[in-house]
XYZ file of C-alpha atoms in Angstrom:
277
model
C 0.000 0.000 0.000
C 2.808 2.388 0.832
C 4.541 1.615 -2.436
C 1.340 2.350 -4.330
C 0.981 5.735 -2.604
C 4.648 6.541 -3.320
C 4.248 5.727 -7.001
C 1.102 7.860 -7.164
C 2.903 10.826 -5.609
C 5.811 10.453 -8.014
C 3.416 10.247 -10.975
C 1.581 13.411 -9.884
C 4.907 15.201 -9.373
C 6.083 14.158 -12.815
C 2.869 15.419 -14.394
C 3.126 18.751 -12.557
C 6.780 19.083 -13.484
C 6.024 18.357 -17.130
C 3.172 20.867 -17.190
C 5.284 23.567 -15.513
C 8.267 23.430 -17.865
C 8.502 25.104 -21.252
C 11.218 25.185 -23.881
C 11.941 28.593 -25.413
C 13.766 28.451 -28.734
C 16.671 30.713 -29.657
C 14.603 33.129 -31.746
C 11.762 33.375 -29.203
C 11.146 35.122 -25.908
C 8.721 33.921 -23.247
C 6.219 36.246 -21.551
C 4.958 34.821 -18.230
C 1.483 35.712 -16.920
C 1.011 34.898 -13.245
C -2.675 34.906 -12.324
C -3.257 37.142 -15.364
C -0.570 39.696 -14.518
C 2.480 39.926 -16.779
C 5.824 39.350 -15.120
C 8.481 41.979 -15.892
C 11.161 39.350 -16.417
C 11.231 37.952 -19.937
C 12.307 34.328 -20.232
C 15.191 33.811 -22.650
C 16.067 30.770 -24.764
C 16.299 27.447 -22.970
C 14.251 25.607 -20.342
C 11.776 27.784 -18.420
C 10.164 26.518 -15.223
C 6.714 27.859 -14.335
C 4.569 27.642 -11.250
C 1.876 25.024 -11.752
C -1.637 26.399 -12.194
C -0.487 29.995 -11.515
C 1.717 30.732 -14.532
C 0.940 30.850 -18.221
C 3.550 31.539 -20.893
C 3.150 33.241 -24.283
C 6.006 32.966 -26.768
C 6.862 35.921 -29.032
C 8.857 35.462 -32.217
C 11.802 37.883 -32.439
C 12.709 37.144 -36.063
C 12.330 39.697 -38.858
C 8.920 39.263 -40.450
C 8.447 39.844 -44.180
C 4.927 41.090 -44.851
C 3.709 41.831 -48.389
C 1.336 44.789 -48.611
C -1.564 44.128 -51.008
C -1.711 46.363 -54.076
C -3.529 49.602 -53.388
C -5.406 51.665 -55.982
C -5.010 55.411 -55.739
C -4.827 58.709 -57.606
C -1.567 60.613 -57.567
C -1.250 64.326 -56.969
C -1.133 64.923 -60.739
C -4.409 62.959 -61.237
C -3.041 59.652 -62.553
C -4.659 56.383 -61.488
C -2.042 53.865 -60.321
C -1.879 50.553 -58.506
C 1.031 50.188 -56.082
C 2.152 47.292 -53.890
C 4.955 47.138 -51.328
C 6.689 44.920 -48.777
C 7.394 45.623 -45.091
C 10.205 44.125 -42.992
C 9.729 44.432 -39.221
C 10.655 42.728 -35.959
C 9.643 42.764 -32.296
C 11.977 44.728 -30.019
C 9.823 44.684 -26.869
C 7.970 41.361 -26.459
C 5.980 42.613 -23.439
C 4.470 45.530 -25.393
C 3.844 43.327 -28.420
C 1.971 40.783 -26.282
C 0.041 43.232 -24.072
C -0.509 46.474 -25.989
C -1.946 45.122 -29.247
C -4.070 42.024 -29.808
C -2.437 40.940 -33.100
C 0.607 43.032 -33.941
C 1.098 41.498 -37.400
C -2.436 42.368 -38.449
C -2.031 45.859 -36.989
C 1.203 46.470 -38.894
C -0.404 45.214 -42.113
C -3.377 47.574 -41.831
C -1.135 50.520 -40.986
C 1.050 49.739 -44.006
C -1.963 49.711 -46.350
C -3.333 53.052 -45.143
C 0.129 54.635 -45.213
C 0.704 53.385 -48.763
C -2.556 54.945 -49.954
C -1.580 58.201 -48.253
C 1.820 58.202 -49.958
C 0.173 57.655 -53.357
C -2.089 60.669 -52.891
C 0.795 62.930 -51.838
C 3.216 61.977 -54.641
C 3.485 62.675 -58.341
C 3.766 59.952 -60.943
C 7.397 60.833 -61.683
C 8.256 60.383 -57.990
C 6.643 56.942 -57.899
C 8.622 55.855 -60.950
C 12.029 57.423 -60.361
C 12.309 58.635 -56.760
C 11.358 55.549 -54.795
C 14.115 55.845 -52.207
C 12.622 58.997 -50.748
C 9.116 57.520 -50.844
C 10.348 54.373 -49.106
C 11.824 56.464 -46.313
C 8.627 58.464 -45.922
C 6.516 55.309 -45.884
C 8.810 53.740 -43.293
C 8.445 56.749 -40.994
C 4.652 56.704 -41.319
C 4.453 53.018 -40.342
C 7.173 53.146 -37.683
C 5.529 55.967 -35.726
C 2.563 53.948 -34.347
C 4.467 50.642 -34.410
C 6.962 51.835 -31.778
C 4.127 52.022 -29.251
C 3.465 48.333 -29.881
C 7.101 47.297 -29.365
C 7.632 46.854 -33.130
C 10.533 48.232 -35.150
C 10.099 48.710 -38.907
C 13.358 47.563 -40.452
C 12.641 48.728 -44.006
C 9.804 49.346 -46.470
C 10.091 49.013 -50.235
C 7.660 49.795 -53.042
C 7.735 46.785 -55.343
C 5.727 47.717 -58.429
C 3.717 50.587 -59.883
C 1.053 49.483 -62.362
C -0.155 52.091 -64.863
C -3.187 52.058 -67.184
C -2.493 51.073 -70.790
C -3.516 54.515 -72.065
C -0.973 56.143 -69.773
C 1.744 53.739 -70.955
C 1.038 54.671 -74.587
C 1.094 58.384 -73.747
C 4.429 58.048 -71.945
C 5.834 56.086 -74.886
C 4.808 58.829 -77.330
C 6.260 61.468 -75.033
C 9.582 59.630 -74.810
C 9.678 59.190 -78.585
C 8.990 62.892 -79.152
C 11.698 63.823 -76.667
C 14.244 61.596 -78.425
C 13.276 63.103 -81.800
C 13.675 66.620 -80.399
C 17.146 65.792 -79.105
C 18.112 64.284 -82.474
C 17.028 67.429 -84.305
C 18.872 69.677 -81.873
C 22.049 67.613 -82.256
C 21.739 67.663 -86.059
C 21.159 71.428 -86.125
C 24.123 71.969 -83.811
C 26.314 69.867 -86.111
C 25.221 71.888 -89.151
C 25.975 75.124 -87.290
C 29.475 73.963 -86.403
C 30.037 72.752 -89.968
C 28.942 76.124 -91.357
C 31.463 77.889 -89.122
C 34.220 75.604 -90.369
C 33.171 76.076 -94.013
C 33.136 79.849 -93.606
C 36.611 79.728 -92.085
C 37.831 77.528 -94.948
C 36.315 79.910 -97.515
C 38.112 82.864 -95.943
C 41.395 80.945 -96.022
C 40.937 79.990 -99.689
C 40.041 83.567 -100.647
C 43.282 84.797 -99.096
C 45.309 82.019 -100.757
C 44.082 81.189 -104.289
C 46.522 78.297 -104.556
C 44.603 76.522 -101.796
C 41.610 76.282 -104.116
C 43.768 74.606 -106.755
C 45.014 72.074 -104.210
C 41.466 71.368 -103.156
C 40.533 70.860 -106.811
C 43.324 68.322 -107.228
C 42.202 66.486 -104.083
C 38.662 66.333 -105.463
C 39.969 64.891 -108.744
C 41.916 62.215 -106.843
C 38.862 61.283 -104.775
C 36.632 61.044 -107.845
C 39.215 59.033 -109.754
C 39.417 56.524 -106.936
C 35.786 55.553 -107.586
C 36.704 54.414 -111.146
C 33.762 56.133 -112.760
C 33.450 56.259 -116.524
C 32.486 59.959 -116.510
C 34.508 62.611 -114.722
C 32.903 65.996 -114.144
C 35.592 68.603 -113.466
C 34.534 72.088 -112.322
C 36.536 74.945 -113.839
C 37.265 77.641 -111.240
C 36.697 81.296 -112.042
C 40.050 82.239 -110.546
C 41.816 80.237 -113.260
C 39.852 82.090 -115.961
C 40.820 85.404 -114.462
C 44.451 84.301 -114.357
C 44.345 83.399 -118.064
C 42.578 86.633 -118.909
C 45.234 88.686 -117.176
C 48.042 86.677 -118.769
C 46.795 86.638 -122.398
C 44.646 89.735 -122.533
C 41.597 87.683 -123.583
C 38.123 88.172 -122.178
C 36.163 85.154 -120.996
C 32.408 85.052 -120.451
C 31.361 82.940 -117.479
C 28.099 81.187 -116.846
C 25.631 81.992 -114.074
C 27.223 79.508 -111.692
C 30.736 80.938 -111.959
C 32.134 78.195 -114.213
C 33.605 78.868 -117.701
C 30.976 78.095 -120.351
C 31.444 80.392 -123.357
C 34.615 82.227 -124.307
C 35.014 85.176 -126.641
C 38.393 86.543 -127.779
C 38.499 90.138 -128.927
C 41.623 91.690 -130.355
C 42.358 95.264 -129.468
C 43.163 96.134 -133.044
C 40.005 94.508 -134.368
C 38.093 96.322 -131.753
C 39.481 99.635 -132.852
C 38.656 98.809 -136.483
C 35.089 98.025 -135.560
C 34.770 101.237 -133.657
C 36.062 103.158 -136.618
């Protein structure tokens, strides 16, 4: 009979010991409630012993949580309808506040992230959403982190993942980009023609001061044309050469409208005097 009572006591003690011990993993912290009141001491990783019947433990995960924010429809400040989604990275820094202050801190952070994202959309322009996301991410992080600190939550980072635009807006932006590229091409072409005109004017002034330079340029043109092995060679006749011949021989040459020698007429001074007489 005594042995039976001893075994019964040992069995009850084993059951109580098993029910009063908890294992806290490395990435968790244990919050102990004794008769409904939270204990200030947080149980760390390892074996935690509780008072039977009096204590209850709630484990809080201290890992970084990755929470996708559902896509939110909104109208930007410049009246463009967009659909934006994001992702929030957060972790618990105060397990007591996270367990006591808010009923479900993950749901609370998710709702705050959605409302903050819609607010950011309404305050931003379309160009900011597409090209200035770093600043928007920082602003969104501050908006979510402000109430989350009261819950013992720290927002590690917030990132806007995608900005969906209507098809009509995509076509308009494509036409705008094409027109901008065409404008730049025309400006570059006009600038090249302006620089070329300056160089040509400078070359013309140099050739006018040195007539021999025009002859050298003529010979270079002949060499370039001859390199093509064409059957017909068109050779322009410069006016300066006609003037040189006129001064040397005393003959008078009649030039065409384009400045090239077309018709020549030789008049002798003596014959001219006879005609006049």
